[in-house]
PDB file of C-alpha atoms in Angstrom:
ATOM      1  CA  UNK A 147      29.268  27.630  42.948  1.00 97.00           C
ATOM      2  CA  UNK A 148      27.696  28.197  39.489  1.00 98.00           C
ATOM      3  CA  UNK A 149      30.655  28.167  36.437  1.00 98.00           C
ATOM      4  CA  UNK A 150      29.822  29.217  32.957  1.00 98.00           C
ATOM      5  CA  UNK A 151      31.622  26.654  30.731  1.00 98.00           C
ATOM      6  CA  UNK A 152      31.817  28.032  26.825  1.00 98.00           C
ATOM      7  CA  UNK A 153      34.163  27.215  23.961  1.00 98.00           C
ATOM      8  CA  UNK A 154      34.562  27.715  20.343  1.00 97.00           C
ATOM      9  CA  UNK A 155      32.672  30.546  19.818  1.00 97.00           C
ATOM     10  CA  UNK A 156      34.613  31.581  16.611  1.00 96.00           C
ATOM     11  CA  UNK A 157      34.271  35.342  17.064  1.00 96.00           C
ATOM     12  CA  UNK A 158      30.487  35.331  17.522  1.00 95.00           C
ATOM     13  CA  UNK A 159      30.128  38.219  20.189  1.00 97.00           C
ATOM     14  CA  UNK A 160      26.262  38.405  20.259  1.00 97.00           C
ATOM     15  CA  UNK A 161      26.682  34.519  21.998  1.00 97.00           C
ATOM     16  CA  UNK A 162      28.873  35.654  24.950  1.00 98.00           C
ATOM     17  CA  UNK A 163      27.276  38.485  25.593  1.00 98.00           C
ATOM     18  CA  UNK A 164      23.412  37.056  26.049  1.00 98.00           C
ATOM     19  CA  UNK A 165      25.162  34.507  28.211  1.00 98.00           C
ATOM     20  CA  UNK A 166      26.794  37.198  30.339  1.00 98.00           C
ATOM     21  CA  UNK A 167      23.272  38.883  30.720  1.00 98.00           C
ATOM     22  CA  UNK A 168      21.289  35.885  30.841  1.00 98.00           C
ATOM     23  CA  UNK A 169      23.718  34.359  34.164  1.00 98.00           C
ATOM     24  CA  UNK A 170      24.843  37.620  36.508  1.00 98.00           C
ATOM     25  CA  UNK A 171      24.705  35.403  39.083  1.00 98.00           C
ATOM     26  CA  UNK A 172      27.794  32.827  37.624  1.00 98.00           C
ATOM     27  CA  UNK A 173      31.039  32.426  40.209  1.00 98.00           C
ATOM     28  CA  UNK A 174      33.225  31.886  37.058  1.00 98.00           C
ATOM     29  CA  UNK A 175      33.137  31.828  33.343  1.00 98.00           C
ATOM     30  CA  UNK A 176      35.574  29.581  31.517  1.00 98.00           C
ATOM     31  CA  UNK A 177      36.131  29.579  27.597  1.00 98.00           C
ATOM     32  CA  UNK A 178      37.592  26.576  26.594  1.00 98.00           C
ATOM     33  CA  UNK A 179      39.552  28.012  23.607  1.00 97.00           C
ATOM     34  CA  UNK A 180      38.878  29.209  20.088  1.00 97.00           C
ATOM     35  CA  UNK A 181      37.077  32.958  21.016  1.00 98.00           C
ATOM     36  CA  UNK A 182      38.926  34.680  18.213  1.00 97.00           C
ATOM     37  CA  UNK A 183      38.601  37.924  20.040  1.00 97.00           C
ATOM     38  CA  UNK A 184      41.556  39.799  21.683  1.00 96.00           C
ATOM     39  CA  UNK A 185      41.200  39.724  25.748  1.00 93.00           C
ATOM     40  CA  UNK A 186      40.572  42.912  26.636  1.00 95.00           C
ATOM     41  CA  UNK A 187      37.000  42.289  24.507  1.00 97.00           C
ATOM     42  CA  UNK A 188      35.834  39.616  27.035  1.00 97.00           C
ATOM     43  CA  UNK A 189      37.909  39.817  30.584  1.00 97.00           C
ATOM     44  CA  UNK A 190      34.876  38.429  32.575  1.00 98.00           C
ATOM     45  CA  UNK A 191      36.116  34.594  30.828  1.00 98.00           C
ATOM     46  CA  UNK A 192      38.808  32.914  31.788  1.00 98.00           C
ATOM     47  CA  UNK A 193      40.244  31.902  28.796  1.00 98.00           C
ATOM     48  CA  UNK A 194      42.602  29.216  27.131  1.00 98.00           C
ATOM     49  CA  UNK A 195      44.153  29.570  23.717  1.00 97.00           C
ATOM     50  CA  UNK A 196      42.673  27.625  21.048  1.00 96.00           C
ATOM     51  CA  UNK A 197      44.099  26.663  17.435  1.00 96.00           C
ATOM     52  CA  UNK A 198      42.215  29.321  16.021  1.00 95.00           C
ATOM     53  CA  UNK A 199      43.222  32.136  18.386  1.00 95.00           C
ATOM     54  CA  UNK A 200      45.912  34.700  17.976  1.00 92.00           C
ATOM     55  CA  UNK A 201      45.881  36.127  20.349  1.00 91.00           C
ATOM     56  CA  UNK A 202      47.987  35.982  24.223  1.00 90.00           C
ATOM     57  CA  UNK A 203      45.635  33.287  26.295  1.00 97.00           C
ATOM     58  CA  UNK A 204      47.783  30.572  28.273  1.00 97.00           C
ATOM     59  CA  UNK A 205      47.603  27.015  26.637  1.00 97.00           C
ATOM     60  CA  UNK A 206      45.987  25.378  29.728  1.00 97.00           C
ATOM     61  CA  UNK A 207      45.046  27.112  33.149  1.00 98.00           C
ATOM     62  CA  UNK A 208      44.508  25.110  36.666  1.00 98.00           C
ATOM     63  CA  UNK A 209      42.002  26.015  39.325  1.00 98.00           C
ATOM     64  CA  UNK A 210      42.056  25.537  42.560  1.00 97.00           C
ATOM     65  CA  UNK A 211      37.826  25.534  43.610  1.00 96.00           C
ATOM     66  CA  UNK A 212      36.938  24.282  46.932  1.00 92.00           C
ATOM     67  CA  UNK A 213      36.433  20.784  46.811  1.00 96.00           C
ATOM     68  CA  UNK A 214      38.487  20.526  43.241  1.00 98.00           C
ATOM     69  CA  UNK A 215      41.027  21.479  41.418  1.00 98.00           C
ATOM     70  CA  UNK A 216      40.199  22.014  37.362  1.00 98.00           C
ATOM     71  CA  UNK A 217      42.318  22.078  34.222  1.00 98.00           C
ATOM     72  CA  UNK A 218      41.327  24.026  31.101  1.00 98.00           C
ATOM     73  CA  UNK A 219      42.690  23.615  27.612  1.00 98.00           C
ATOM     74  CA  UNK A 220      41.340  23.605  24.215  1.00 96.00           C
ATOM     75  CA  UNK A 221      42.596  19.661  23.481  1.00 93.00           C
ATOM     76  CA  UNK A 222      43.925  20.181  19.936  1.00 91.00           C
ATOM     77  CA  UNK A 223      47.113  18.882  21.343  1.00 88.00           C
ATOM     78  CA  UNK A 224      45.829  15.572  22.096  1.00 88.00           C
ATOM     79  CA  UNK A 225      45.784  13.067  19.243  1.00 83.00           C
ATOM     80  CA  UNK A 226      42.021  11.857  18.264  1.00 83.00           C
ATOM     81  CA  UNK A 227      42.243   8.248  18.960  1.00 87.00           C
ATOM     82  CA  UNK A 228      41.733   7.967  23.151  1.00 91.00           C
ATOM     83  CA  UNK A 229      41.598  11.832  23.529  1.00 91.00           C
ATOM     84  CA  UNK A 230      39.873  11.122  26.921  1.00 94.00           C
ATOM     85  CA  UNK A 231      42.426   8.656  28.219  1.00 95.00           C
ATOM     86  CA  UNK A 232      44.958  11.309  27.521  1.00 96.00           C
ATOM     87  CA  UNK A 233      42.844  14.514  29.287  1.00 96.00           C
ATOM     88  CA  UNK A 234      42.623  11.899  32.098  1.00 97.00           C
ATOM     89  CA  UNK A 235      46.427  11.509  32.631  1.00 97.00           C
ATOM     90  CA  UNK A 236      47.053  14.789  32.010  1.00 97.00           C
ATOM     91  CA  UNK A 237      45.009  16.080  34.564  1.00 98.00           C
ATOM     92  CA  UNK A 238      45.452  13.439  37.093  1.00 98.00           C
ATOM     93  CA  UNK A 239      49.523  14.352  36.526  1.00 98.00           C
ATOM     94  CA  UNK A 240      48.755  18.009  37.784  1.00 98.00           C
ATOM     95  CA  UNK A 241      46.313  16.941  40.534  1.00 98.00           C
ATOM     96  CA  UNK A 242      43.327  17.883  39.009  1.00 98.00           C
ATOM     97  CA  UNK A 243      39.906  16.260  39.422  1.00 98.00           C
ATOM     98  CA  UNK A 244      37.855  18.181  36.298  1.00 98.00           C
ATOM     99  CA  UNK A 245      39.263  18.850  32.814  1.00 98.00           C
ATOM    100  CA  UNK A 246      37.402  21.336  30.978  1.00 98.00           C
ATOM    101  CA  UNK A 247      38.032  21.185  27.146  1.00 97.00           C
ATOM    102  CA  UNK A 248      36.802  22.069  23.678  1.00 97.00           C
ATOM    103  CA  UNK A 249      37.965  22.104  19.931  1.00 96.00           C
ATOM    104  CA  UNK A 250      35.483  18.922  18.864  1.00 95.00           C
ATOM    105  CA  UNK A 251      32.745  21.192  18.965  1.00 96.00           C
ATOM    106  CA  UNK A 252      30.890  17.954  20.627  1.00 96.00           C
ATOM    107  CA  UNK A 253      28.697  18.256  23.938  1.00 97.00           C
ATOM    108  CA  UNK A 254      30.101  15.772  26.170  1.00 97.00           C
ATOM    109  CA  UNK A 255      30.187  15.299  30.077  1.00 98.00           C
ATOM    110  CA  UNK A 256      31.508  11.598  31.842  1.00 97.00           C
ATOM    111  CA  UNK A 257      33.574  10.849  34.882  1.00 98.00           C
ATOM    112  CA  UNK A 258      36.368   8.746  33.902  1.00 97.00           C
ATOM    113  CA  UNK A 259      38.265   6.929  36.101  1.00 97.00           C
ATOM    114  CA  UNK A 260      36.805   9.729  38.847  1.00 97.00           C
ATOM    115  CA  UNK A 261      37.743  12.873  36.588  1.00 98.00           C
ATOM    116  CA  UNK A 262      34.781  14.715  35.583  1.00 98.00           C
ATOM    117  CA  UNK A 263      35.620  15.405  32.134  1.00 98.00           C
ATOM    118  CA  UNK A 264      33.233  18.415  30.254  1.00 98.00           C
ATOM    119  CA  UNK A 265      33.747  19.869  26.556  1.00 98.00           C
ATOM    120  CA  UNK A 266      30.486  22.370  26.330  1.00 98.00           C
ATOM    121  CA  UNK A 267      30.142  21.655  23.168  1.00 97.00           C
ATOM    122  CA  UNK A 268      30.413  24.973  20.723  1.00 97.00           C
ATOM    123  CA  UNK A 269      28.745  27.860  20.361  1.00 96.00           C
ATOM    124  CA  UNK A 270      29.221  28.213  16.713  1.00 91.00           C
ATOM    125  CA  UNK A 271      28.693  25.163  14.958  1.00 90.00           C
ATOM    126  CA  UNK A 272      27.972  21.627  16.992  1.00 91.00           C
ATOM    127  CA  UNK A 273      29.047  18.622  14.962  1.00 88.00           C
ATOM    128  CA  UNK A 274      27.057  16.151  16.671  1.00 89.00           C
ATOM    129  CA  UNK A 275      23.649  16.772  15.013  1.00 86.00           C
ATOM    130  CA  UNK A 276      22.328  18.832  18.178  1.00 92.00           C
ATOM    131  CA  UNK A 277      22.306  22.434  18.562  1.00 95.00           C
ATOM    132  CA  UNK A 278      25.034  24.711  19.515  1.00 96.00           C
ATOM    133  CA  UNK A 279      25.396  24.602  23.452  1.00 98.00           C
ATOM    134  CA  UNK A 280      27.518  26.267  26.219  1.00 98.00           C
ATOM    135  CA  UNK A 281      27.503  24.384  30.072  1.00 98.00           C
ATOM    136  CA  UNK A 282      26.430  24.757  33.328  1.00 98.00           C
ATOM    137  CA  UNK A 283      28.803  23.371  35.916  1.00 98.00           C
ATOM    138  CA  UNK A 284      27.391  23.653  39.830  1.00 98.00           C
ATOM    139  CA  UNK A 285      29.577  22.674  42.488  1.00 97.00           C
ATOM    140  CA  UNK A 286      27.910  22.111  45.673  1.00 97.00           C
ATOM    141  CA  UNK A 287      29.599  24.564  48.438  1.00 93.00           C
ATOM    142  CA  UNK A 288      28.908  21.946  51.170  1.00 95.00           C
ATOM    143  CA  UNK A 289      29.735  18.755  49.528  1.00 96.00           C
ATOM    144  CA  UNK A 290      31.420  19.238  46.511  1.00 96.00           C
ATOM    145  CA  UNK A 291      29.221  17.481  44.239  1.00 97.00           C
ATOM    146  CA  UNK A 292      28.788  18.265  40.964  1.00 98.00           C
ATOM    147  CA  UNK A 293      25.886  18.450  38.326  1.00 98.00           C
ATOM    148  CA  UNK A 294      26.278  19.577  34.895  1.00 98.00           C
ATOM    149  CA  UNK A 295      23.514  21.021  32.626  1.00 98.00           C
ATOM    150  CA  UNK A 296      23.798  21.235  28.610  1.00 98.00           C
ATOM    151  CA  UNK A 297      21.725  24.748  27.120  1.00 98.00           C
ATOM    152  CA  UNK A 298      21.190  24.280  23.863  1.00 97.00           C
ATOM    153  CA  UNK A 299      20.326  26.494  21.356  1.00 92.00           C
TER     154      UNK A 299
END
């Protein structure tokens, strides 16, 4: 299974639509919150409110894939200090095993006590020092492991 994992794109169509073209082949695509674009603009993402949207998206939506279950939210709920520790709990009280989540505009992927935990980073403006980046997520069919790739750029 190949899932498109995007957030804070800020209103920037020209990003979501070369990723559209560039992966036809994706099982899913998730935005992580903060598209700033009404949903009829972009049904092919499932997407999670952010605290710059306005518009009708759910505050956090759970997936059941096979092998996983997945939790999306945008994480601006969560204080700063131990943000992770909290997504952890969080997930692990609604039985998931991956949290997808944006708003720090930061790249990050690490299992954490044996939650796979991914923010995508941001396709408008990273605040790490590295480019702006969207994820890869592939979930083997078979086993159920999972790899994660970072496009930058």
């Amino acid at each position: 299974m190949k899932i498109i994992v995007v957030s804070d794109s800020h209103g920037i169509r020209s990003k979501l639509d070369k990723i559209l073209e560039m992966h036809r082949d994706a099982d899913l695509f998730l935005h992580c919150g903060d598209i700033c674009l009404d949903s009829y603009e972009y049904p092919q993402f499932i997407t999670v409110t952010g605290n710059n949207d306005y518009y009708d998206y759910p505050s956090e939506i759970i997936l059941n894939l096979p092998h996983h279950k997945l939790i999306m939210f945008h994480s601006h709920m969560f204080g700063y200090f131990n943000r992770d520790k909290q997504m952890v709990k969080k997930a692990k009280s609604k039985g998931c095993d991956i949290v997808c989540y944006g708003h720090t505009h930061i790249a990050d992927y690490r299992v954490i006590d044996g939650v796979h935990v991914l923010n995508p980073g941001s396709l408008q403006m990273s605040r790490d020092g590295r480019d702006t980046s969207y994820a890869i997520m592939h979930v083997d069919d078979t086993s159920g492991e999972i790899e994660v790739e970072f496009i930058f750029g």
